[in-house]
CSV table of C-alpha atoms in Angstrom, one decimal:
chain,number,residue,atom,x,y,z
A,1,UNK,CA,6.1,42.4,-38.3
A,2,UNK,CA,9.9,42.8,-38.5
A,3,UNK,CA,11.4,46.0,-39.0
A,4,UNK,CA,15.0,46.8,-40.9
A,5,UNK,CA,15.0,43.6,-42.8
A,6,UNK,CA,17.5,44.3,-45.9
A,7,UNK,CA,20.6,44.2,-44.7
A,8,UNK,CA,22.6,45.5,-48.0
A,9,UNK,CA,20.0,48.7,-48.2
A,10,UNK,CA,22.8,50.9,-47.5
A,11,UNK,CA,25.1,49.4,-50.1
A,12,UNK,CA,22.6,49.8,-52.8
A,13,UNK,CA,22.1,53.4,-52.2
A,14,UNK,CA,24.9,53.8,-54.8
A,15,UNK,CA,22.4,52.5,-57.5
A,16,UNK,CA,20.6,50.0,-58.6
A,17,UNK,CA,22.2,49.6,-61.8
A,18,UNK,CA,25.8,47.3,-62.2
A,19,UNK,CA,27.5,48.2,-65.2
A,20,UNK,CA,31.3,47.2,-66.1
A,21,UNK,CA,31.9,46.5,-62.0
A,22,UNK,CA,30.3,48.9,-60.1
A,23,UNK,CA,26.8,50.2,-58.7
A,24,UNK,CA,25.4,53.3,-60.6
A,25,UNK,CA,22.4,55.3,-60.5
A,26,UNK,CA,19.7,54.8,-63.4
A,27,UNK,CA,19.5,57.7,-65.8
A,28,UNK,CA,15.7,57.4,-66.8
A,29,UNK,CA,14.5,60.3,-64.8
A,30,UNK,CA,11.9,58.1,-62.8
A,31,UNK,CA,12.5,56.3,-59.9
A,32,UNK,CA,10.5,53.0,-58.1
A,33,UNK,CA,10.2,52.0,-55.1
A,34,UNK,CA,10.4,48.3,-54.0
A,35,UNK,CA,7.3,47.1,-51.9
A,36,UNK,CA,7.6,44.5,-49.1
A,37,UNK,CA,4.4,42.3,-50.1
A,38,UNK,CA,3.9,41.1,-46.4
A,39,UNK,CA,3.4,44.4,-44.9
A,40,UNK,CA,2.6,47.3,-48.2
A,41,UNK,CA,5.6,49.3,-46.8
A,42,UNK,CA,8.0,50.8,-49.2
A,43,UNK,CA,11.3,49.1,-48.6
A,44,UNK,CA,13.8,51.2,-51.1
A,45,UNK,CA,13.4,53.6,-53.5
A,46,UNK,CA,16.1,53.6,-56.9
A,47,UNK,CA,16.0,55.1,-60.1
A,48,UNK,CA,15.1,53.2,-63.4
A,49,UNK,CA,17.5,52.5,-66.2
A,50,UNK,CA,17.0,54.5,-69.2
A,51,UNK,CA,17.9,53.6,-72.7
A,52,UNK,CA,21.5,55.2,-71.6
A,53,UNK,CA,22.2,52.9,-68.8
A,54,UNK,CA,21.4,50.1,-71.3
A,55,UNK,CA,24.0,51.2,-74.1
A,56,UNK,CA,26.6,51.6,-71.3
A,57,UNK,CA,25.9,48.2,-69.8
A,58,UNK,CA,26.0,46.5,-73.4
A,59,UNK,CA,29.0,48.4,-74.1
A,60,UNK,CA,30.6,47.5,-71.0
A,61,UNK,CA,29.7,43.7,-71.8
A,62,UNK,CA,31.1,44.1,-75.8
A,63,UNK,CA,34.3,45.5,-74.5
A,64,UNK,CA,34.8,42.5,-71.9
A,65,UNK,CA,33.6,39.5,-74.5
A,66,UNK,CA,37.1,39.7,-76.6
A,67,UNK,CA,39.1,38.8,-73.3
A,68,UNK,CA,36.5,36.7,-71.7
A,69,UNK,CA,35.6,34.5,-74.7
A,70,UNK,CA,39.1,33.7,-75.1
A,71,UNK,CA,39.8,32.4,-72.0
A,72,UNK,CA,40.5,29.0,-71.2
A,73,UNK,CA,37.8,26.7,-70.3
A,74,UNK,CA,40.0,25.9,-67.1
A,75,UNK,CA,40.2,29.8,-66.6
A,76,UNK,CA,36.6,30.2,-66.6
A,77,UNK,CA,35.9,27.2,-64.7
A,78,UNK,CA,38.4,28.2,-62.1
A,79,UNK,CA,36.6,31.9,-61.8
A,80,UNK,CA,32.9,30.2,-61.3
A,81,UNK,CA,34.1,27.8,-58.9
A,82,UNK,CA,35.4,31.1,-57.0
A,83,UNK,CA,31.7,32.4,-57.6
A,84,UNK,CA,30.2,30.0,-56.0
A,85,UNK,CA,32.0,29.9,-53.1
A,86,UNK,CA,31.7,33.6,-52.5
A,87,UNK,CA,27.6,32.9,-53.1
A,88,UNK,CA,28.1,30.3,-50.2
A,89,UNK,CA,29.8,32.9,-48.0
A,90,UNK,CA,26.9,35.3,-48.6
A,91,UNK,CA,24.1,32.9,-48.5
A,92,UNK,CA,22.4,34.5,-45.7
A,93,UNK,CA,22.2,38.2,-47.0
A,94,UNK,CA,20.8,36.2,-50.2
A,95,UNK,CA,18.1,35.0,-48.0
A,96,UNK,CA,17.1,38.0,-46.6
A,97,UNK,CA,17.3,40.3,-49.6
A,98,UNK,CA,14.9,37.5,-51.4
A,99,UNK,CA,12.5,36.9,-48.6
A,100,UNK,CA,12.0,40.6,-48.5
A,101,UNK,CA,11.7,41.8,-52.0
A,102,UNK,CA,9.5,38.6,-52.8
A,103,UNK,CA,7.6,37.8,-49.8
A,104,UNK,CA,9.4,34.1,-49.8
A,105,UNK,CA,9.4,31.8,-46.4
A,106,UNK,CA,12.3,32.5,-45.2
A,107,UNK,CA,12.5,28.5,-45.0
A,108,UNK,CA,11.9,28.6,-49.2
A,109,UNK,CA,14.7,31.0,-49.5
A,110,UNK,CA,17.0,29.5,-47.3
A,111,UNK,CA,16.2,25.5,-48.3
A,112,UNK,CA,15.5,26.2,-51.9
A,113,UNK,CA,16.0,29.4,-53.7
A,114,UNK,CA,19.7,29.9,-52.3
A,115,UNK,CA,21.2,26.6,-51.9
A,116,UNK,CA,20.2,26.3,-55.3
A,117,UNK,CA,21.7,29.0,-57.1
A,118,UNK,CA,25.1,27.7,-55.4
A,119,UNK,CA,24.8,24.7,-56.9
A,120,UNK,CA,23.9,25.8,-60.0
A,121,UNK,CA,27.1,27.9,-60.0
A,122,UNK,CA,28.8,25.0,-58.9
A,123,UNK,CA,27.6,22.9,-61.7
A,124,UNK,CA,28.1,25.1,-64.4
A,125,UNK,CA,32.0,25.9,-63.1
A,126,UNK,CA,32.7,22.3,-63.9
A,127,UNK,CA,30.5,22.2,-66.9
A,128,UNK,CA,32.4,25.0,-68.5
A,129,UNK,CA,35.5,22.7,-69.0
A,130,UNK,CA,32.9,20.4,-71.2
A,131,UNK,CA,31.9,22.3,-74.3
A,132,UNK,CA,32.4,20.0,-76.9
A,133,UNK,CA,31.7,18.9,-80.4
A,134,UNK,CA,31.5,16.2,-82.5
A,135,UNK,CA,35.2,14.2,-82.8
A,136,UNK,CA,37.1,14.7,-86.0
A,137,UNK,CA,36.9,12.5,-88.8
A,138,UNK,CA,37.3,12.3,-92.3
A,139,UNK,CA,33.8,12.2,-93.3
A,140,UNK,CA,34.1,12.7,-96.7
A,141,UNK,CA,37.4,10.7,-97.4
A,142,UNK,CA,39.7,13.8,-98.4
A,143,UNK,CA,39.0,16.3,-95.9
A,144,UNK,CA,39.0,16.3,-91.8
A,145,UNK,CA,36.0,17.7,-90.2
A,146,UNK,CA,35.5,19.0,-86.7
A,147,UNK,CA,33.0,20.9,-84.9
A,148,UNK,CA,33.8,24.2,-83.0
A,149,UNK,CA,31.3,25.2,-80.1
A,150,UNK,CA,32.1,29.1,-80.1
A,151,UNK,CA,29.7,31.6,-77.7
A,152,UNK,CA,27.6,34.3,-79.2
A,153,UNK,CA,28.7,37.3,-78.1
A,154,UNK,CA,27.0,39.5,-75.7
A,155,UNK,CA,23.7,38.1,-74.3
A,156,UNK,CA,20.7,40.2,-73.3
A,157,UNK,CA,18.5,38.5,-70.9
A,158,UNK,CA,15.1,39.4,-69.0
A,159,UNK,CA,14.3,37.5,-66.0
A,160,UNK,CA,10.9,37.6,-64.0
A,161,UNK,CA,9.9,38.5,-60.3
A,162,UNK,CA,8.9,35.3,-58.8
A,163,UNK,CA,12.3,34.0,-58.5
A,164,UNK,CA,14.6,36.8,-59.0
A,165,UNK,CA,18.0,35.0,-57.4
A,166,UNK,CA,17.5,31.6,-59.3
A,167,UNK,CA,16.2,33.1,-62.7
A,168,UNK,CA,19.4,35.3,-62.5
A,169,UNK,CA,21.8,32.3,-62.1
A,170,UNK,CA,19.8,30.5,-64.9
A,171,UNK,CA,20.4,33.3,-67.1
A,172,UNK,CA,24.1,34.5,-66.6
A,173,UNK,CA,25.7,31.1,-65.2
A,174,UNK,CA,25.8,29.1,-69.0
A,175,UNK,CA,25.7,32.0,-70.9
A,176,UNK,CA,29.4,33.1,-69.1
A,177,UNK,CA,30.4,29.6,-68.4
A,178,UNK,CA,30.5,29.3,-72.3
A,179,UNK,CA,32.3,32.5,-73.0
A,180,UNK,CA,29.4,35.0,-73.3
A,181,UNK,CA,29.2,38.5,-71.7
A,182,UNK,CA,26.0,39.3,-70.2
A,183,UNK,CA,23.3,42.0,-69.7
A,184,UNK,CA,20.4,41.0,-67.2
A,185,UNK,CA,17.4,43.2,-67.0
A,186,UNK,CA,15.3,41.8,-63.8
A,187,UNK,CA,12.1,42.4,-63.0
A,188,UNK,CA,11.7,46.2,-61.4
A,189,UNK,CA,9.5,45.2,-58.8
A,190,UNK,CA,12.7,42.5,-57.3
A,191,UNK,CA,16.2,44.0,-58.2
A,192,UNK,CA,17.9,43.4,-55.0
A,193,UNK,CA,19.5,39.7,-55.5
A,194,UNK,CA,20.4,40.0,-59.1
A,195,UNK,CA,22.4,43.1,-57.9
A,196,UNK,CA,23.9,41.3,-54.9
A,197,UNK,CA,25.1,38.1,-57.8
A,198,UNK,CA,26.6,40.9,-59.8
A,199,UNK,CA,28.6,41.9,-56.8
A,200,UNK,CA,29.5,38.4,-55.8
A,201,UNK,CA,30.7,38.1,-59.4
A,202,UNK,CA,33.0,40.7,-59.4
A,203,UNK,CA,34.4,39.7,-55.7
A,204,UNK,CA,35.3,36.2,-56.7
A,205,UNK,CA,37.2,37.6,-59.5
A,206,UNK,CA,35.0,38.0,-62.7
A,207,UNK,CA,36.5,40.6,-65.0
A,208,UNK,CA,34.1,43.7,-65.2
A,209,UNK,CA,31.8,43.9,-67.7
A,210,UNK,CA,31.2,40.2,-67.7
A,211,UNK,CA,27.9,40.4,-66.1
A,212,UNK,CA,26.0,43.9,-65.7
A,213,UNK,CA,22.6,44.7,-64.2
A,214,UNK,CA,20.0,47.3,-65.4
A,215,UNK,CA,17.0,47.4,-63.0
A,216,UNK,CA,14.6,49.0,-65.1
A,217,UNK,CA,10.9,48.6,-66.6
A,218,UNK,CA,10.0,46.5,-69.7
A,219,UNK,CA,8.9,49.1,-72.1
A,220,UNK,CA,11.7,51.4,-71.9
A,221,UNK,CA,14.9,49.3,-70.8
A,222,UNK,CA,13.8,45.8,-71.6
A,223,UNK,CA,12.6,46.6,-75.3
A,224,UNK,CA,15.8,48.7,-75.7
A,225,UNK,CA,18.0,45.6,-74.6
A,226,UNK,CA,16.2,43.3,-76.8
A,227,UNK,CA,16.1,45.1,-80.1
A,228,UNK,CA,19.9,46.7,-79.2
A,229,UNK,CA,22.1,46.1,-82.1
A,230,UNK,CA,25.0,45.0,-80.2
A,231,UNK,CA,23.0,41.9,-78.3
A,232,UNK,CA,23.8,38.9,-80.2
A,233,UNK,CA,20.8,36.7,-78.1
A,234,UNK,CA,18.2,37.1,-76.0
A,235,UNK,CA,16.8,35.0,-73.2
A,236,UNK,CA,13.6,35.6,-71.9
A,237,UNK,CA,11.6,34.1,-68.7
A,238,UNK,CA,8.2,35.4,-68.0
A,239,UNK,CA,4.4,35.4,-69.6
A,240,UNK,CA,3.5,33.9,-72.9
A,241,UNK,CA,2.0,37.3,-73.8
A,242,UNK,CA,5.2,39.2,-73.1
A,243,UNK,CA,7.1,36.6,-75.0
A,244,UNK,CA,5.1,37.1,-78.4
A,245,UNK,CA,6.6,40.8,-78.1
A,246,UNK,CA,9.8,40.1,-76.9
A,247,UNK,CA,10.0,37.7,-80.0
A,248,UNK,CA,8.9,40.1,-82.6
A,249,UNK,CA,11.5,42.5,-81.2
A,250,UNK,CA,14.6,40.1,-81.0
A,251,UNK,CA,13.3,38.0,-84.7
A,252,UNK,CA,13.4,41.4,-86.2
A,253,UNK,CA,16.9,41.9,-85.4
A,254,UNK,CA,17.7,38.2,-86.6
A,255,UNK,CA,18.8,37.4,-82.6
A,256,UNK,CA,19.4,34.0,-81.3
A,257,UNK,CA,16.1,33.7,-78.8
A,258,UNK,CA,15.5,31.6,-75.8
A,259,UNK,CA,12.2,31.5,-74.5
A,260,UNK,CA,11.0,29.9,-70.9
A,261,UNK,CA,7.0,30.9,-70.7
A,262,UNK,CA,3.7,30.4,-69.0
A,263,UNK,CA,2.7,26.8,-68.0
A,264,UNK,CA,-0.5,25.4,-66.6
A,265,UNK,CA,1.1,22.0,-64.8
A,266,UNK,CA,-1.4,18.8,-65.2
A,267,UNK,CA,-1.3,16.8,-62.1
A,268,UNK,CA,-3.0,13.1,-63.2
A,269,UNK,CA,-4.1,10.7,-60.3
A,270,UNK,CA,-4.9,7.1,-61.5
A,271,UNK,CA,-7.2,5.3,-59.6
A,272,UNK,CA,-4.4,2.9,-58.5
A,273,UNK,CA,-2.3,6.0,-57.2
A,274,UNK,CA,-1.0,6.3,-53.3
A,275,UNK,CA,-3.7,8.7,-52.4
A,276,UNK,CA,-2.1,9.9,-49.0
A,277,UNK,CA,1.2,10.7,-51.4
A,278,UNK,CA,-1.2,12.4,-54.3
A,279,UNK,CA,-2.8,14.8,-51.7
A,280,UNK,CA,0.2,16.1,-50.1
A,281,UNK,CA,2.2,16.2,-53.3
A,282,UNK,CA,-0.4,18.2,-54.8
A,283,UNK,CA,-1.0,20.6,-51.8
A,284,UNK,CA,3.0,21.1,-52.1
A,285,UNK,CA,3.1,21.4,-55.9
A,286,UNK,CA,0.3,24.0,-55.9
A,287,UNK,CA,1.5,26.1,-53.0
A,288,UNK,CA,5.3,26.8,-53.5
A,289,UNK,CA,6.0,30.0,-53.8
A,290,UNK,CA,2.3,31.0,-52.9
A,291,UNK,CA,1.6,29.2,-56.3
A,292,UNK,CA,3.7,31.6,-58.2
A,293,UNK,CA,5.7,29.3,-60.3
A,294,UNK,CA,5.5,28.4,-63.6
A,295,UNK,CA,5.5,24.7,-62.7
A,296,UNK,CA,3.1,24.6,-60.3
A,297,UNK,CA,0.8,22.1,-60.0
A,298,UNK,CA,-2.5,23.7,-61.0
A,299,UNK,CA,-5.0,21.4,-62.9
A,300,UNK,CA,-5.4,18.3,-61.0
A,301,UNK,CA,-6.9,15.6,-62.9
A,302,UNK,CA,-8.4,12.6,-60.8
A,303,UNK,CA,-10.0,9.1,-61.7
A,304,UNK,CA,-13.1,9.2,-60.5
A,305,UNK,CA,-12.9,6.3,-57.9
A,306,UNK,CA,-10.6,8.5,-55.8
A,307,UNK,CA,-12.2,11.8,-56.9
A,308,UNK,CA,-14.1,12.4,-53.8
A,309,UNK,CA,-11.4,11.4,-51.4
A,310,UNK,CA,-8.6,13.5,-53.1
A,311,UNK,CA,-11.1,16.5,-52.7
A,312,UNK,CA,-11.6,16.2,-49.3
A,313,UNK,CA,-7.8,15.2,-47.9
A,314,UNK,CA,-6.6,18.2,-50.2
A,315,UNK,CA,-9.0,20.5,-48.8
A,316,UNK,CA,-8.3,19.6,-45.2
A,317,UNK,CA,-4.6,19.4,-45.7
A,318,UNK,CA,-5.1,23.2,-47.2
A,319,UNK,CA,-6.8,24.2,-44.2
A,320,UNK,CA,-3.3,23.4,-42.2
A,321,UNK,CA,-1.2,25.6,-44.2
A,322,UNK,CA,0.0,28.8,-42.3
A,323,UNK,CA,-0.4,31.6,-44.2
A,324,UNK,CA,2.0,34.3,-42.7
A,325,UNK,CA,4.9,36.8,-42.3
A,326,UNK,CA,7.9,35.4,-44.2
A,327,UNK,CA,10.0,36.1,-41.7
A,328,UNK,CA,8.4,34.2,-39.0
A,329,UNK,CA,9.9,30.3,-39.1
A,330,UNK,CA,6.2,29.0,-38.7
A,331,UNK,CA,5.4,30.3,-42.1
A,332,UNK,CA,4.5,28.0,-44.8
A,333,UNK,CA,3.3,30.6,-47.6
A,334,UNK,CA,4.1,34.0,-47.5
A,335,UNK,CA,1.9,36.9,-49.7
A,336,UNK,CA,1.6,37.1,-53.3
A,337,UNK,CA,4.4,39.6,-55.1
A,338,UNK,CA,1.9,42.9,-55.2
A,339,UNK,CA,-1.9,43.9,-54.1
A,340,UNK,CA,-2.7,44.2,-57.6
A,341,UNK,CA,-1.5,40.8,-58.5
A,342,UNK,CA,-3.5,39.3,-55.6
A,343,UNK,CA,-6.5,41.0,-56.7
A,344,UNK,CA,-6.0,39.7,-60.3
A,345,UNK,CA,-5.6,36.2,-58.2
A,346,UNK,CA,-9.0,36.7,-56.2
A,347,UNK,CA,-10.4,37.8,-59.6
A,348,UNK,CA,-10.5,34.4,-61.0
A,349,UNK,CA,-11.8,32.6,-58.0
A,350,UNK,CA,-14.7,35.0,-57.7
A,351,UNK,CA,-15.5,34.4,-61.2
A,352,UNK,CA,-15.1,30.5,-60.7
A,353,UNK,CA,-17.9,30.9,-58.1
A,354,UNK,CA,-20.3,31.2,-61.1
A,355,UNK,CA,-19.4,27.8,-62.7
A,356,UNK,CA,-17.5,25.6,-60.0
A,357,UNK,CA,-17.3,24.9,-56.5
A,358,UNK,CA,-15.0,26.9,-54.3
A,359,UNK,CA,-14.0,23.9,-51.8
A,360,UNK,CA,-11.7,26.0,-49.4
A,361,UNK,CA,-10.3,29.1,-49.2
A,362,UNK,CA,-11.1,31.7,-51.9
A,363,UNK,CA,-10.6,35.0,-49.6
A,364,UNK,CA,-7.6,37.3,-48.2
A,365,UNK,CA,-6.7,37.0,-44.5
A,366,UNK,CA,-8.0,39.8,-42.2
A,367,UNK,CA,-6.5,40.8,-38.7
A,368,UNK,CA,-2.4,41.3,-39.1
A,369,UNK,CA,-2.3,40.1,-42.2
A,370,UNK,CA,-4.8,42.7,-43.9
A,371,UNK,CA,-2.2,45.2,-45.0
A,372,UNK,CA,-0.2,42.5,-46.9
A,373,UNK,CA,-0.7,40.8,-50.3
A,374,UNK,CA,-1.7,37.5,-49.1
A,375,UNK,CA,-4.6,35.0,-50.1
A,376,UNK,CA,-5.6,31.7,-48.5
A,377,UNK,CA,-4.7,28.5,-50.2
A,378,UNK,CA,-7.9,27.9,-52.7
A,379,UNK,CA,-9.2,24.6,-53.9
A,380,UNK,CA,-11.8,24.5,-56.6
A,381,UNK,CA,-13.5,21.5,-57.7
A,382,UNK,CA,-16.1,20.5,-60.5
A,383,UNK,CA,-14.8,23.5,-63.2
A,384,UNK,CA,-15.5,22.7,-66.7
A,385,UNK,CA,-12.5,21.7,-69.0
A,386,UNK,CA,-12.8,25.2,-71.2
A,387,UNK,CA,-13.3,27.9,-68.3
A,388,UNK,CA,-10.5,30.2,-67.8
A,389,UNK,CA,-9.9,28.8,-64.1
A,390,UNK,CA,-8.6,25.4,-66.0
A,391,UNK,CA,-7.2,27.0,-69.7
A,392,UNK,CA,-5.5,30.4,-68.0
A,393,UNK,CA,-2.4,31.1,-66.0
A,394,UNK,CA,-3.8,32.2,-62.6
A,395,UNK,CA,0.1,31.9,-61.0
A,396,UNK,CA,-1.4,32.0,-57.2
A,397,UNK,CA,-2.2,29.7,-54.7
A,398,UNK,CA,-5.3,28.0,-56.8
A,399,UNK,CA,-5.7,24.6,-57.5
A,400,UNK,CA,-8.9,23.2,-59.8
A,401,UNK,CA,-9.5,19.9,-59.6
A,402,UNK,CA,-11.6,17.5,-62.2
A,403,UNK,CA,-12.5,14.2,-62.6
A,404,UNK,CA,-12.3,11.5,-65.5
A,405,UNK,CA,-13.0,8.0,-66.3
A,406,UNK,CA,-10.6,6.6,-69.0
A,407,UNK,CA,-6.8,6.8,-69.0
A,408,UNK,CA,-7.1,8.0,-72.1
A,409,UNK,CA,-9.6,11.0,-71.1
A,410,UNK,CA,-7.0,11.5,-68.4
A,411,UNK,CA,-4.4,12.4,-70.6
A,412,UNK,CA,-6.3,14.0,-73.3
A,413,UNK,CA,-7.9,16.5,-70.5
A,414,UNK,CA,-3.7,17.1,-69.4
A,415,UNK,CA,-2.9,18.0,-72.5
A,416,UNK,CA,-5.8,20.0,-73.5
A,417,UNK,CA,-4.0,23.8,-73.2
A,418,UNK,CA,-1.9,25.7,-75.0
A,419,UNK,CA,1.0,25.3,-72.5
A,420,UNK,CA,3.3,22.3,-72.0
A,421,UNK,CA,6.0,23.3,-69.5
A,422,UNK,CA,5.5,20.6,-66.7
A,423,UNK,CA,3.3,18.1,-65.5
A,424,UNK,CA,3.2,14.7,-63.3
A,425,UNK,CA,1.6,11.3,-63.5
A,426,UNK,CA,0.8,9.4,-60.1
A,427,UNK,CA,0.5,5.8,-60.2
A,428,UNK,CA,1.9,2.5,-59.0
A,429,UNK,CA,1.9,0.5,-62.2
A,430,UNK,CA,5.4,1.1,-64.1
A,431,UNK,CA,3.5,0.3,-67.8
A,432,UNK,CA,0.9,3.3,-66.8
A,433,UNK,CA,3.6,5.8,-65.7
A,434,UNK,CA,5.8,4.9,-69.3
A,435,UNK,CA,2.6,5.3,-71.2
A,436,UNK,CA,1.6,9.0,-69.3
A,437,UNK,CA,5.3,10.4,-69.8
A,438,UNK,CA,5.1,9.4,-73.5
A,439,UNK,CA,1.8,11.2,-74.1
A,440,UNK,CA,1.8,14.2,-72.1
A,441,UNK,CA,3.0,17.0,-73.8
A,442,UNK,CA,5.6,19.0,-71.6
A,443,UNK,CA,9.0,19.8,-71.1
A,444,UNK,CA,9.0,17.6,-67.7
A,445,UNK,CA,7.1,15.2,-66.4
A,446,UNK,CA,7.3,13.8,-62.9
A,447,UNK,CA,6.2,10.4,-61.6
A,448,UNK,CA,4.9,10.1,-58.0
A,449,UNK,CA,6.1,14.0,-57.4
A,450,UNK,CA,5.8,17.5,-58.5
A,451,UNK,CA,8.2,20.0,-58.5
A,452,UNK,CA,11.9,19.1,-58.2
A,453,UNK,CA,14.3,20.7,-60.3
A,454,UNK,CA,18.2,19.6,-60.8
A,455,UNK,CA,21.4,21.3,-62.2
A,456,UNK,CA,21.6,18.8,-64.2
A,457,UNK,CA,18.5,18.2,-66.1
A,458,UNK,CA,17.2,20.5,-68.3
A,459,UNK,CA,14.2,22.8,-67.9
A,460,UNK,CA,12.1,24.1,-70.6
A,461,UNK,CA,8.5,23.7,-72.5
A,462,UNK,CA,6.9,22.4,-75.4
A,463,UNK,CA,3.8,24.7,-77.3
A,464,UNK,CA,3.4,28.0,-75.7
A,465,UNK,CA,5.4,27.4,-72.8
A,466,UNK,CA,8.3,28.4,-75.1
A,467,UNK,CA,11.3,26.7,-76.7
A,468,UNK,CA,15.3,26.0,-75.2
A,469,UNK,CA,16.4,24.9,-72.0
A,470,UNK,CA,17.6,26.5,-68.6
A,471,UNK,CA,20.5,24.3,-66.4
A,472,UNK,CA,22.2,21.1,-67.6
A,473,UNK,CA,24.5,20.9,-70.4
A,474,UNK,CA,21.6,21.3,-72.8
A,475,UNK,CA,21.9,24.8,-72.0
A,476,UNK,CA,24.9,25.4,-73.5
A,477,UNK,CA,22.9,24.5,-77.0
A,478,UNK,CA,21.3,28.0,-76.1
A,479,UNK,CA,24.5,29.9,-75.5
A,480,UNK,CA,26.8,28.7,-78.2
A,481,UNK,CA,26.9,28.4,-81.8
A,482,UNK,CA,28.3,25.5,-83.9
A,483,UNK,CA,31.0,26.0,-86.6
A,484,UNK,CA,32.1,23.5,-88.9
A,485,UNK,CA,35.9,23.1,-89.7
A,486,UNK,CA,37.0,21.2,-92.7
A,487,UNK,CA,40.8,20.5,-94.0
A,488,UNK,CA,41.9,19.6,-96.9
A,489,UNK,CA,44.1,16.5,-96.9
A,490,UNK,CA,44.7,15.8,-100.6
A,491,UNK,CA,47.6,19.0,-101.1
A,492,UNK,CA,45.9,18.3,-104.7
A,493,UNK,CA,45.4,22.1,-106.6
A,494,UNK,CA,42.6,20.8,-109.0
A,495,UNK,CA,40.1,19.2,-107.2
A,496,UNK,CA,37.6,16.5,-108.8
A,497,UNK,CA,34.7,18.8,-108.1
A,498,UNK,CA,35.9,21.7,-109.8
A,499,UNK,CA,34.7,20.2,-112.9
A,500,UNK,CA,31.0,21.6,-112.1
A,501,UNK,CA,32.6,24.8,-112.6
A,502,UNK,CA,35.2,24.9,-115.5
A,503,UNK,CA,36.9,22.0,-117.4
A,504,UNK,CA,36.6,18.4,-118.0
A,505,UNK,CA,37.8,15.7,-115.5
């Protein structure tokens, strides 16, 4: 195992709260130790944010809002272009910190998380100039109407631990591009890259207070942030169960609310699919980020003529996936986020042995990997549709495979969970593909692929997976409010409609 991998540790000794352009110590009176999930060793201890820190961060964002919201689209665009450049210059620092705190293989951080975040920043730098409403027109005949798209105010966002850097970007970039200021609470398990992201924003010239980070627990700092009277909008990414609690607090204050919640993505393989492509797509789609991805392929429904060959092919390919130290270039997947989460995933698999067949995996590796939170890629076959392995979000390197007969049955089973975040359909028939993309109830449906995302395209769910969109120009619908402006064109003192209140026509 590698030592001294956290290059920014000395800098973050000043504290894990980033408020009004500077790092500060938390005031909750409680400390938290970030643990390297690959080794189980402590990496960094910091003071958690308390309610006073949240108040200070919200005050900083509120003070910065008038100036930032009145900046021209070009000025905000220039600042975000500079931000993207700083992120690119500091890319390797982000790679190291993200892999350490999350257990991500270097190749995932280096080829996916970090370049995707730089691209997001570049996209929103351009999008900041395109906050458009409806064109002006005389819709009543006597008036000219137009629509203004305006920022909302201070946004309070909460991001999860599975993609800390990308989630910070997905929350912060559209909000500030639209003219809002923001306070982000990352998971207390993974605060490093959110803090580095805010530092980069300041280095790029974004005014102090536009981007603020409070690193604290959900029950303390998180709930206080969501309920804060000066926070006009809440954006939350995480589990559906916690999302319900966030909604309760936010709606009590009549705040704008954006929720990106859990998923249980179906992977539907029709009998005319390219079997080799489907097998490789399933293994990659199920195991990315050790399966800790709300869009990961978790339920493969395979039409019966291909079922046995698919199960055998996935099992064989999973057995070749290299589990190991995230900082070893040969590693394909790293550990889960914590030992507690590893044990939760293992519990799902152990219970599944009572009603299904564990084809491969289903155990934690020993030897040199034993101290880490590792779990082997696991394939479960023949589980009943109503079993917890099929219905619940396991959030680990576990794929469940079930057969189906008719096309109707396959799509019905794909829709038969509370979730609707992502899905994929595998077929060579264009009509079958078109039908599947129409019928599957999910915010993203891939055809003959699973997982790719783009800055230009929206990400968000149906049903219990939440509502609202991250990325793309559609995200501005979350972070702006619409104002209708109407001008009288007649210069007539007594309007015709006044007769409904006084006088005769």
